[in-house]
Amino acid sequence: GYGHTVPLSDGGKAFCIIYSVIGIPFTLLFLTAVVQRIIVYVTRRPVLYFHIRWGFSKQVVAIIHAMVLGFITVSCFFLIPAAIFSVLEDDWNFLESFYFCFISLSTIGLGDYVPGEGYNQKFRELYKIGITCYLLMGLIAMLVVLETFCELHELKKFRKLFYVKKDKEEDQVHIMEHDQLSFSSISDQAASMKDDQKANEPFVNSQSPTSNDSSLNN
């Protein structure tokens, strides 16, 4: 939201709120689903291919792949578009164009630079559609790069430094208490089952061993 186009009426503001509440989560779900499918073909399979086919270390291949992918993304979605915007926009230089690309793809969207707002802008509608496609593809590319870097083994180790460590002694105490409760309940159930079996069995007159031997001799 650059802020150069805003609703003025009460109905337009109410519709904007409802539309945003519904549209933003669906947009995030869409981007997440697309990124999860793209990263399989762009990151995981190439890294696995070089690891299995050429025998390189998986961690080294992942780092090199992330660096190459980041360089390609910066070139295709920052440097080249900045050069194009600096040509199409009369009042923008390369730094201002690069600033617009960064502010837009980082989802900051300050709105101080908005393309296609000049009075002498040619093919304004087509230009706006092209910018929309560029922003959508740029957001997907940025998410793919971020997900690729997040899967690096070294970055995972760095992230673990900020995790909350659990107390192992407390966990073991809880496990022991749970085991004791389970064992006591099992023993209680077994004892009750034995008592029920004894109560249900008929009374049998026990015979002495001598009588059994005499009957066998007879």
PDB file of C-alpha atoms in Angstrom:
ATOM      1  CA  GLY A   1       0.000   0.000   0.000  1.00  0.00           C
ATOM      2  CA  TYR A   2       1.823   3.084  -1.259  1.00  0.00           C
ATOM      3  CA  GLY A   3      -0.872   5.426   0.001  1.00  0.00           C
ATOM      4  CA  HIS A   4      -1.298   7.459  -3.171  1.00  0.00           C
ATOM      5  CA  THR A   5      -4.745   5.937  -3.828  1.00  0.00           C
ATOM      6  CA  VAL A   6      -7.029   5.765  -0.796  1.00  0.00           C
ATOM      7  CA  PRO A   7     -10.787   5.371  -0.194  1.00  0.00           C
ATOM      8  CA  LEU A   8     -12.565   8.577   0.781  1.00  0.00           C
ATOM      9  CA  SER A   9     -16.171   7.538   1.515  1.00  0.00           C
ATOM     10  CA  ASP A  10     -17.282   5.579   4.576  1.00  0.00           C
ATOM     11  CA  GLY A  11     -18.514   2.718   2.409  1.00  0.00           C
ATOM     12  CA  GLY A  12     -15.199   2.567   0.584  1.00  0.00           C
ATOM     13  CA  LYS A  13     -13.278   2.479   3.864  1.00  0.00           C
ATOM     14  CA  ALA A  14     -15.515  -0.281   5.267  1.00  0.00           C
ATOM     15  CA  PHE A  15     -15.133  -2.307   2.076  1.00  0.00           C
ATOM     16  CA  CYS A  16     -11.345  -1.806   2.213  1.00  0.00           C
ATOM     17  CA  ILE A  17     -11.236  -3.213   5.748  1.00  0.00           C
ATOM     18  CA  ILE A  18     -13.319  -6.294   4.882  1.00  0.00           C
ATOM     19  CA  TYR A  19     -11.445  -6.846   1.629  1.00  0.00           C
ATOM     20  CA  SER A  20      -8.072  -6.593   3.396  1.00  0.00           C
ATOM     21  CA  VAL A  21      -9.063  -8.959   6.210  1.00  0.00           C
ATOM     22  CA  ILE A  22     -10.057 -11.593   3.651  1.00  0.00           C
ATOM     23  CA  GLY A  23      -7.554 -10.825   0.915  1.00  0.00           C
ATOM     24  CA  ILE A  24      -4.293 -10.584   2.883  1.00  0.00           C
ATOM     25  CA  PRO A  25      -4.445 -14.118   4.420  1.00  0.00           C
ATOM     26  CA  PHE A  26      -5.415 -15.638   1.071  1.00  0.00           C
ATOM     27  CA  THR A  27      -2.544 -13.786  -0.606  1.00  0.00           C
ATOM     28  CA  LEU A  28      -0.102 -15.106   1.987  1.00  0.00           C
ATOM     29  CA  LEU A  29      -1.446 -18.638   1.538  1.00  0.00           C
ATOM     30  CA  PHE A  30      -1.091 -18.314  -2.226  1.00  0.00           C
ATOM     31  CA  LEU A  31       2.490 -17.045  -1.985  1.00  0.00           C
ATOM     32  CA  THR A  32       3.408 -19.764   0.510  1.00  0.00           C
ATOM     33  CA  ALA A  33       1.970 -22.519  -1.677  1.00  0.00           C
ATOM     34  CA  VAL A  34       3.740 -21.214  -4.772  1.00  0.00           C
ATOM     35  CA  VAL A  35       7.074 -20.817  -2.961  1.00  0.00           C
ATOM     36  CA  GLN A  36       6.899 -24.330  -1.480  1.00  0.00           C
ATOM     37  CA  ARG A  37       6.456 -25.782  -4.966  1.00  0.00           C
ATOM     38  CA  ILE A  38       9.087 -23.617  -6.643  1.00  0.00           C
ATOM     39  CA  ILE A  39      11.765 -24.248  -4.036  1.00  0.00           C
ATOM     40  CA  VAL A  40      11.648 -27.986  -4.747  1.00  0.00           C
ATOM     41  CA  TYR A  41      12.769 -27.425  -8.358  1.00  0.00           C
ATOM     42  CA  VAL A  42      14.943 -24.344  -7.769  1.00  0.00           C
ATOM     43  CA  THR A  43      16.799 -25.279  -4.582  1.00  0.00           C
ATOM     44  CA  ARG A  44      16.378 -28.811  -3.251  1.00  0.00           C
ATOM     45  CA  ARG A  45      16.706 -30.843  -6.437  1.00  0.00           C
ATOM     46  CA  PRO A  46      19.722 -28.932  -7.817  1.00  0.00           C
ATOM     47  CA  VAL A  47      21.562 -29.232  -4.492  1.00  0.00           C
ATOM     48  CA  LEU A  48      20.734 -32.929  -4.245  1.00  0.00           C
ATOM     49  CA  TYR A  49      21.784 -33.479  -7.869  1.00  0.00           C
ATOM     50  CA  PHE A  50      25.262 -31.971  -7.397  1.00  0.00           C
ATOM     51  CA  HIS A  51      25.631 -33.800  -4.096  1.00  0.00           C
ATOM     52  CA  ILE A  52      24.782 -37.231  -5.521  1.00  0.00           C
ATOM     53  CA  ARG A  53      26.021 -36.875  -9.106  1.00  0.00           C
ATOM     54  CA  TRP A  54      29.341 -35.146  -8.457  1.00  0.00           C
ATOM     55  CA  GLY A  55      29.957 -36.139  -4.844  1.00  0.00           C
ATOM     56  CA  PHE A  56      30.333 -32.605  -3.475  1.00  0.00           C
ATOM     57  CA  SER A  57      29.545 -31.815   0.129  1.00  0.00           C
ATOM     58  CA  LYS A  58      25.888 -31.005   0.556  1.00  0.00           C
ATOM     59  CA  GLN A  59      26.575 -28.040   2.835  1.00  0.00           C
ATOM     60  CA  VAL A  60      29.103 -26.496   0.431  1.00  0.00           C
ATOM     61  CA  VAL A  61      26.764 -26.965  -2.530  1.00  0.00           C
ATOM     62  CA  ALA A  62      23.878 -25.403  -0.567  1.00  0.00           C
ATOM     63  CA  ILE A  63      25.963 -22.334   0.330  1.00  0.00           C
ATOM     64  CA  ILE A  64      27.189 -21.814  -3.239  1.00  0.00           C
ATOM     65  CA  HIS A  65      23.686 -22.348  -4.615  1.00  0.00           C
ATOM     66  CA  ALA A  66      22.203 -19.821  -2.165  1.00  0.00           C
ATOM     67  CA  MET A  67      24.818 -17.223  -3.101  1.00  0.00           C
ATOM     68  CA  VAL A  68      24.263 -17.748  -6.842  1.00  0.00           C
ATOM     69  CA  LEU A  69      20.498 -17.651  -6.438  1.00  0.00           C
ATOM     70  CA  GLY A  70      20.739 -14.452  -4.389  1.00  0.00           C
ATOM     71  CA  PHE A  71      22.960 -12.799  -7.011  1.00  0.00           C
ATOM     72  CA  ILE A  72      20.569 -13.758  -9.821  1.00  0.00           C
ATOM     73  CA  THR A  73      17.586 -12.443  -7.858  1.00  0.00           C
ATOM     74  CA  VAL A  74      19.296  -9.130  -7.078  1.00  0.00           C
ATOM     75  CA  SER A  75      20.291  -8.734 -10.731  1.00  0.00           C
ATOM     76  CA  CYS A  76      16.902  -9.661 -12.215  1.00  0.00           C
ATOM     77  CA  PHE A  77      14.635  -7.920  -9.709  1.00  0.00           C
ATOM     78  CA  PHE A  78      16.718  -4.983  -8.454  1.00  0.00           C
ATOM     79  CA  LEU A  79      19.497  -3.896 -10.800  1.00  0.00           C
ATOM     80  CA  ILE A  80      17.857  -4.495 -14.185  1.00  0.00           C
ATOM     81  CA  PRO A  81      14.405  -3.118 -13.152  1.00  0.00           C
ATOM     82  CA  ALA A  82      16.115  -0.106 -11.569  1.00  0.00           C
ATOM     83  CA  ALA A  83      17.833   0.639 -14.864  1.00  0.00           C
ATOM     84  CA  ILE A  84      14.510   0.262 -16.715  1.00  0.00           C
ATOM     85  CA  PHE A  85      12.651   2.536 -14.267  1.00  0.00           C
ATOM     86  CA  SER A  86      15.370   5.164 -14.530  1.00  0.00           C
ATOM     87  CA  VAL A  87      14.742   5.253 -18.296  1.00  0.00           C
ATOM     88  CA  LEU A  88      10.934   5.145 -18.189  1.00  0.00           C
ATOM     89  CA  GLU A  89      10.535   7.627 -15.333  1.00  0.00           C
ATOM     90  CA  ASP A  90      11.749  11.100 -16.227  1.00  0.00           C
ATOM     91  CA  ASP A  91      12.377  12.299 -12.678  1.00  0.00           C
ATOM     92  CA  TRP A  92      14.088   9.159 -11.355  1.00  0.00           C
ATOM     93  CA  ASN A  93      17.782   8.394 -11.415  1.00  0.00           C
ATOM     94  CA  PHE A  94      19.247   4.929 -10.883  1.00  0.00           C
ATOM     95  CA  LEU A  95      19.478   5.298  -7.100  1.00  0.00           C
ATOM     96  CA  GLU A  96      15.868   6.402  -6.786  1.00  0.00           C
ATOM     97  CA  SER A  97      14.755   3.533  -9.033  1.00  0.00           C
ATOM     98  CA  PHE A  98      16.749   1.017  -7.005  1.00  0.00           C
ATOM     99  CA  TYR A  99      15.252   2.547  -3.851  1.00  0.00           C
ATOM    100  CA  PHE A 100      11.746   2.018  -5.238  1.00  0.00           C
ATOM    101  CA  CYS A 101      12.504  -1.631  -6.052  1.00  0.00           C
ATOM    102  CA  PHE A 102      13.860  -2.288  -2.595  1.00  0.00           C
ATOM    103  CA  ILE A 103      11.049  -0.484  -0.765  1.00  0.00           C
ATOM    104  CA  SER A 104       8.439  -2.339  -2.840  1.00  0.00           C
ATOM    105  CA  LEU A 105       9.871  -5.880  -2.705  1.00  0.00           C
ATOM    106  CA  SER A 106      10.644  -5.591   0.993  1.00  0.00           C
ATOM    107  CA  THR A 107       6.912  -4.804   1.500  1.00  0.00           C
ATOM    108  CA  ILE A 108       7.703  -1.485   3.208  1.00  0.00           C
ATOM    109  CA  GLY A 109       5.839   0.551   0.568  1.00  0.00           C
ATOM    110  CA  LEU A 110       6.378   4.110   1.754  1.00  0.00           C
ATOM    111  CA  GLY A 111       4.742   5.617  -1.318  1.00  0.00           C
ATOM    112  CA  ASP A 112       7.219   8.451  -1.821  1.00  0.00           C
ATOM    113  CA  TYR A 113       8.055   6.990  -5.255  1.00  0.00           C
ATOM    114  CA  VAL A 114       5.228   5.547  -7.355  1.00  0.00           C
ATOM    115  CA  PRO A 115       5.801   4.683 -11.034  1.00  0.00           C
ATOM    116  CA  GLY A 116       3.382   5.598 -13.791  1.00  0.00           C
ATOM    117  CA  GLU A 117       2.088   8.780 -12.174  1.00  0.00           C
ATOM    118  CA  GLY A 118       3.567  11.272 -14.644  1.00  0.00           C
ATOM    119  CA  TYR A 119       1.349  13.452 -16.836  1.00  0.00           C
ATOM    120  CA  ASN A 120       3.098  12.426 -20.039  1.00  0.00           C
ATOM    121  CA  GLN A 121       3.219   8.718 -19.244  1.00  0.00           C
ATOM    122  CA  LYS A 122       2.650   6.626 -22.367  1.00  0.00           C
ATOM    123  CA  PHE A 123       0.716   3.351 -22.266  1.00  0.00           C
ATOM    124  CA  ARG A 124      -0.203   3.977 -18.639  1.00  0.00           C
ATOM    125  CA  GLU A 125      -2.551   0.960 -18.307  1.00  0.00           C
ATOM    126  CA  LEU A 126      -0.049  -1.470 -19.826  1.00  0.00           C
ATOM    127  CA  TYR A 127       2.692   0.039 -17.705  1.00  0.00           C
ATOM    128  CA  LYS A 128       0.659  -0.457 -14.518  1.00  0.00           C
ATOM    129  CA  ILE A 129      -0.081  -4.092 -15.408  1.00  0.00           C
ATOM    130  CA  GLY A 130       3.614  -4.698 -16.028  1.00  0.00           C
ATOM    131  CA  ILE A 131       4.512  -3.197 -12.646  1.00  0.00           C
ATOM    132  CA  THR A 132       1.915  -5.406 -10.950  1.00  0.00           C
ATOM    133  CA  CYS A 133       3.382  -8.535 -12.557  1.00  0.00           C
ATOM    134  CA  TYR A 134       6.884  -7.401 -11.620  1.00  0.00           C
ATOM    135  CA  LEU A 135       5.912  -6.899  -7.970  1.00  0.00           C
ATOM    136  CA  LEU A 136       4.170 -10.275  -7.766  1.00  0.00           C
ATOM    137  CA  MET A 137       7.070 -12.182  -9.320  1.00  0.00           C
ATOM    138  CA  GLY A 138       9.554 -10.184  -7.250  1.00  0.00           C
ATOM    139  CA  LEU A 139       7.805 -11.080  -3.998  1.00  0.00           C
ATOM    140  CA  ILE A 140       7.850 -14.770  -4.945  1.00  0.00           C
ATOM    141  CA  ALA A 141      11.547 -14.575  -5.854  1.00  0.00           C
ATOM    142  CA  MET A 142      12.384 -12.856  -2.573  1.00  0.00           C
ATOM    143  CA  LEU A 143      10.519 -15.507  -0.576  1.00  0.00           C
ATOM    144  CA  VAL A 144      12.294 -18.290  -2.481  1.00  0.00           C
ATOM    145  CA  VAL A 145      15.683 -16.745  -1.704  1.00  0.00           C
ATOM    146  CA  LEU A 146      14.807 -16.280   1.973  1.00  0.00           C
ATOM    147  CA  GLU A 147      13.576 -19.866   2.239  1.00  0.00           C
ATOM    148  CA  THR A 148      16.765 -21.086   0.545  1.00  0.00           C
ATOM    149  CA  PHE A 149      18.957 -19.258   3.034  1.00  0.00           C
ATOM    150  CA  CYS A 150      16.823 -20.461   5.944  1.00  0.00           C
ATOM    151  CA  GLU A 151      17.507 -24.079   4.938  1.00  0.00           C
ATOM    152  CA  LEU A 152      21.279 -23.643   5.232  1.00  0.00           C
ATOM    153  CA  HIS A 153      22.794 -25.758   7.999  1.00  0.00           C
ATOM    154  CA  GLU A 154      24.929 -22.906   9.335  1.00  0.00           C
ATOM    155  CA  LEU A 155      21.957 -20.579   9.564  1.00  0.00           C
ATOM    156  CA  LYS A 156      19.967 -23.213  11.424  1.00  0.00           C
ATOM    157  CA  LYS A 157      22.755 -23.411  14.007  1.00  0.00           C
ATOM    158  CA  PHE A 158      22.720 -19.635  14.343  1.00  0.00           C
ATOM    159  CA  ARG A 159      18.946 -19.622  14.828  1.00  0.00           C
ATOM    160  CA  LYS A 160      19.233 -22.197  17.621  1.00  0.00           C
ATOM    161  CA  LEU A 161      21.138 -19.634  19.696  1.00  0.00           C
ATOM    162  CA  PHE A 162      17.924 -17.648  20.074  1.00  0.00           C
ATOM    163  CA  TYR A 163      15.714 -20.597  20.988  1.00  0.00           C
ATOM    164  CA  VAL A 164      14.486 -21.010  24.551  1.00  0.00           C
ATOM    165  CA  LYS A 165      16.298 -23.933  26.131  1.00  0.00           C
ATOM    166  CA  LYS A 166      14.222 -26.407  28.101  1.00  0.00           C
ATOM    167  CA  ASP A 167      15.333 -27.696  31.480  1.00  0.00           C
ATOM    168  CA  LYS A 168      16.169 -31.376  30.960  1.00  0.00           C
ATOM    169  CA  GLU A 169      15.872 -32.216  34.661  1.00  0.00           C
ATOM    170  CA  GLU A 170      12.293 -30.932  34.774  1.00  0.00           C
ATOM    171  CA  ASP A 171      11.473 -32.871  31.636  1.00  0.00           C
ATOM    172  CA  GLN A 172      12.915 -36.056  33.131  1.00  0.00           C
ATOM    173  CA  VAL A 173      10.957 -35.523  36.350  1.00  0.00           C
ATOM    174  CA  HIS A 174       7.741 -35.159  34.382  1.00  0.00           C
ATOM    175  CA  ILE A 175       8.552 -38.305  32.400  1.00  0.00           C
ATOM    176  CA  MET A 176       9.309 -40.280  35.573  1.00  0.00           C
ATOM    177  CA  GLU A 177       6.092 -39.133  37.173  1.00  0.00           C
ATOM    178  CA  HIS A 178       4.180 -40.113  34.071  1.00  0.00           C
ATOM    179  CA  ASP A 179       5.862 -43.542  34.002  1.00  0.00           C
ATOM    180  CA  GLN A 180       5.182 -44.141  37.683  1.00  0.00           C
ATOM    181  CA  LEU A 181       1.545 -43.255  37.231  1.00  0.00           C
ATOM    182  CA  SER A 182       1.263 -45.547  34.239  1.00  0.00           C
ATOM    183  CA  PHE A 183       3.003 -48.451  36.021  1.00  0.00           C
ATOM    184  CA  SER A 184       0.902 -48.043  39.163  1.00  0.00           C
ATOM    185  CA  SER A 185      -2.290 -47.951  37.128  1.00  0.00           C
ATOM    186  CA  ILE A 186      -1.248 -51.082  35.221  1.00  0.00           C
ATOM    187  CA  SER A 187      -0.409 -52.933  38.441  1.00  0.00           C
ATOM    188  CA  ASP A 188      -3.737 -51.894  39.974  1.00  0.00           C
ATOM    189  CA  GLN A 189      -5.591 -53.126  36.919  1.00  0.00           C
ATOM    190  CA  ALA A 190      -3.726 -56.453  36.991  1.00  0.00           C
ATOM    191  CA  ALA A 191      -4.485 -56.944  40.687  1.00  0.00           C
ATOM    192  CA  SER A 192      -8.173 -56.205  40.173  1.00  0.00           C
ATOM    193  CA  MET A 193      -8.320 -58.645  37.253  1.00  0.00           C
ATOM    194  CA  LYS A 194      -6.776 -61.396  39.381  1.00  0.00           C
ATOM    195  CA  ASP A 195      -9.290 -60.765  42.155  1.00  0.00           C
ATOM    196  CA  ASP A 196     -12.146 -60.983  39.663  1.00  0.00           C
ATOM    197  CA  GLN A 197     -10.828 -64.256  38.282  1.00  0.00           C
ATOM    198  CA  LYS A 198     -10.529 -65.758  41.778  1.00  0.00           C
ATOM    199  CA  ALA A 199     -14.048 -64.647  42.618  1.00  0.00           C
ATOM    200  CA  ASN A 200     -15.471 -66.217  39.463  1.00  0.00           C
ATOM    201  CA  GLU A 201     -13.624 -69.572  39.750  1.00  0.00           C
ATOM    202  CA  PRO A 202     -15.670 -72.471  41.314  1.00  0.00           C
ATOM    203  CA  PHE A 203     -14.522 -74.033  44.538  1.00  0.00           C
ATOM    204  CA  VAL A 204     -12.593 -77.285  43.942  1.00  0.00           C
ATOM    205  CA  ASN A 205     -11.812 -79.771  46.696  1.00  0.00           C
ATOM    206  CA  SER A 206      -8.116 -80.259  46.855  1.00  0.00           C
ATOM    207  CA  GLN A 207      -6.858 -83.889  47.062  1.00  0.00           C
ATOM    208  CA  SER A 208      -3.876 -84.991  49.056  1.00  0.00           C
ATOM    209  CA  PRO A 209      -0.829 -86.320  47.228  1.00  0.00           C
ATOM    210  CA  THR A 210      -1.181 -89.706  48.912  1.00  0.00           C
ATOM    211  CA  SER A 211      -4.670 -90.239  47.562  1.00  0.00           C
ATOM    212  CA  ASN A 212      -3.458 -89.383  44.071  1.00  0.00           C
ATOM    213  CA  ASP A 213      -0.619 -91.876  44.306  1.00  0.00           C
ATOM    214  CA  SER A 214      -2.913 -94.632  45.559  1.00  0.00           C
ATOM    215  CA  SER A 215      -5.347 -94.039  42.745  1.00  0.00           C
ATOM    216  CA  LEU A 216      -2.511 -94.255  40.238  1.00  0.00           C
ATOM    217  CA  ASN A 217      -1.284 -97.515  41.803  1.00  0.00           C
ATOM    218  CA  ASN A 218      -4.774 -98.989  41.625  1.00  0.00           C
TER     219      ASN A 218
END
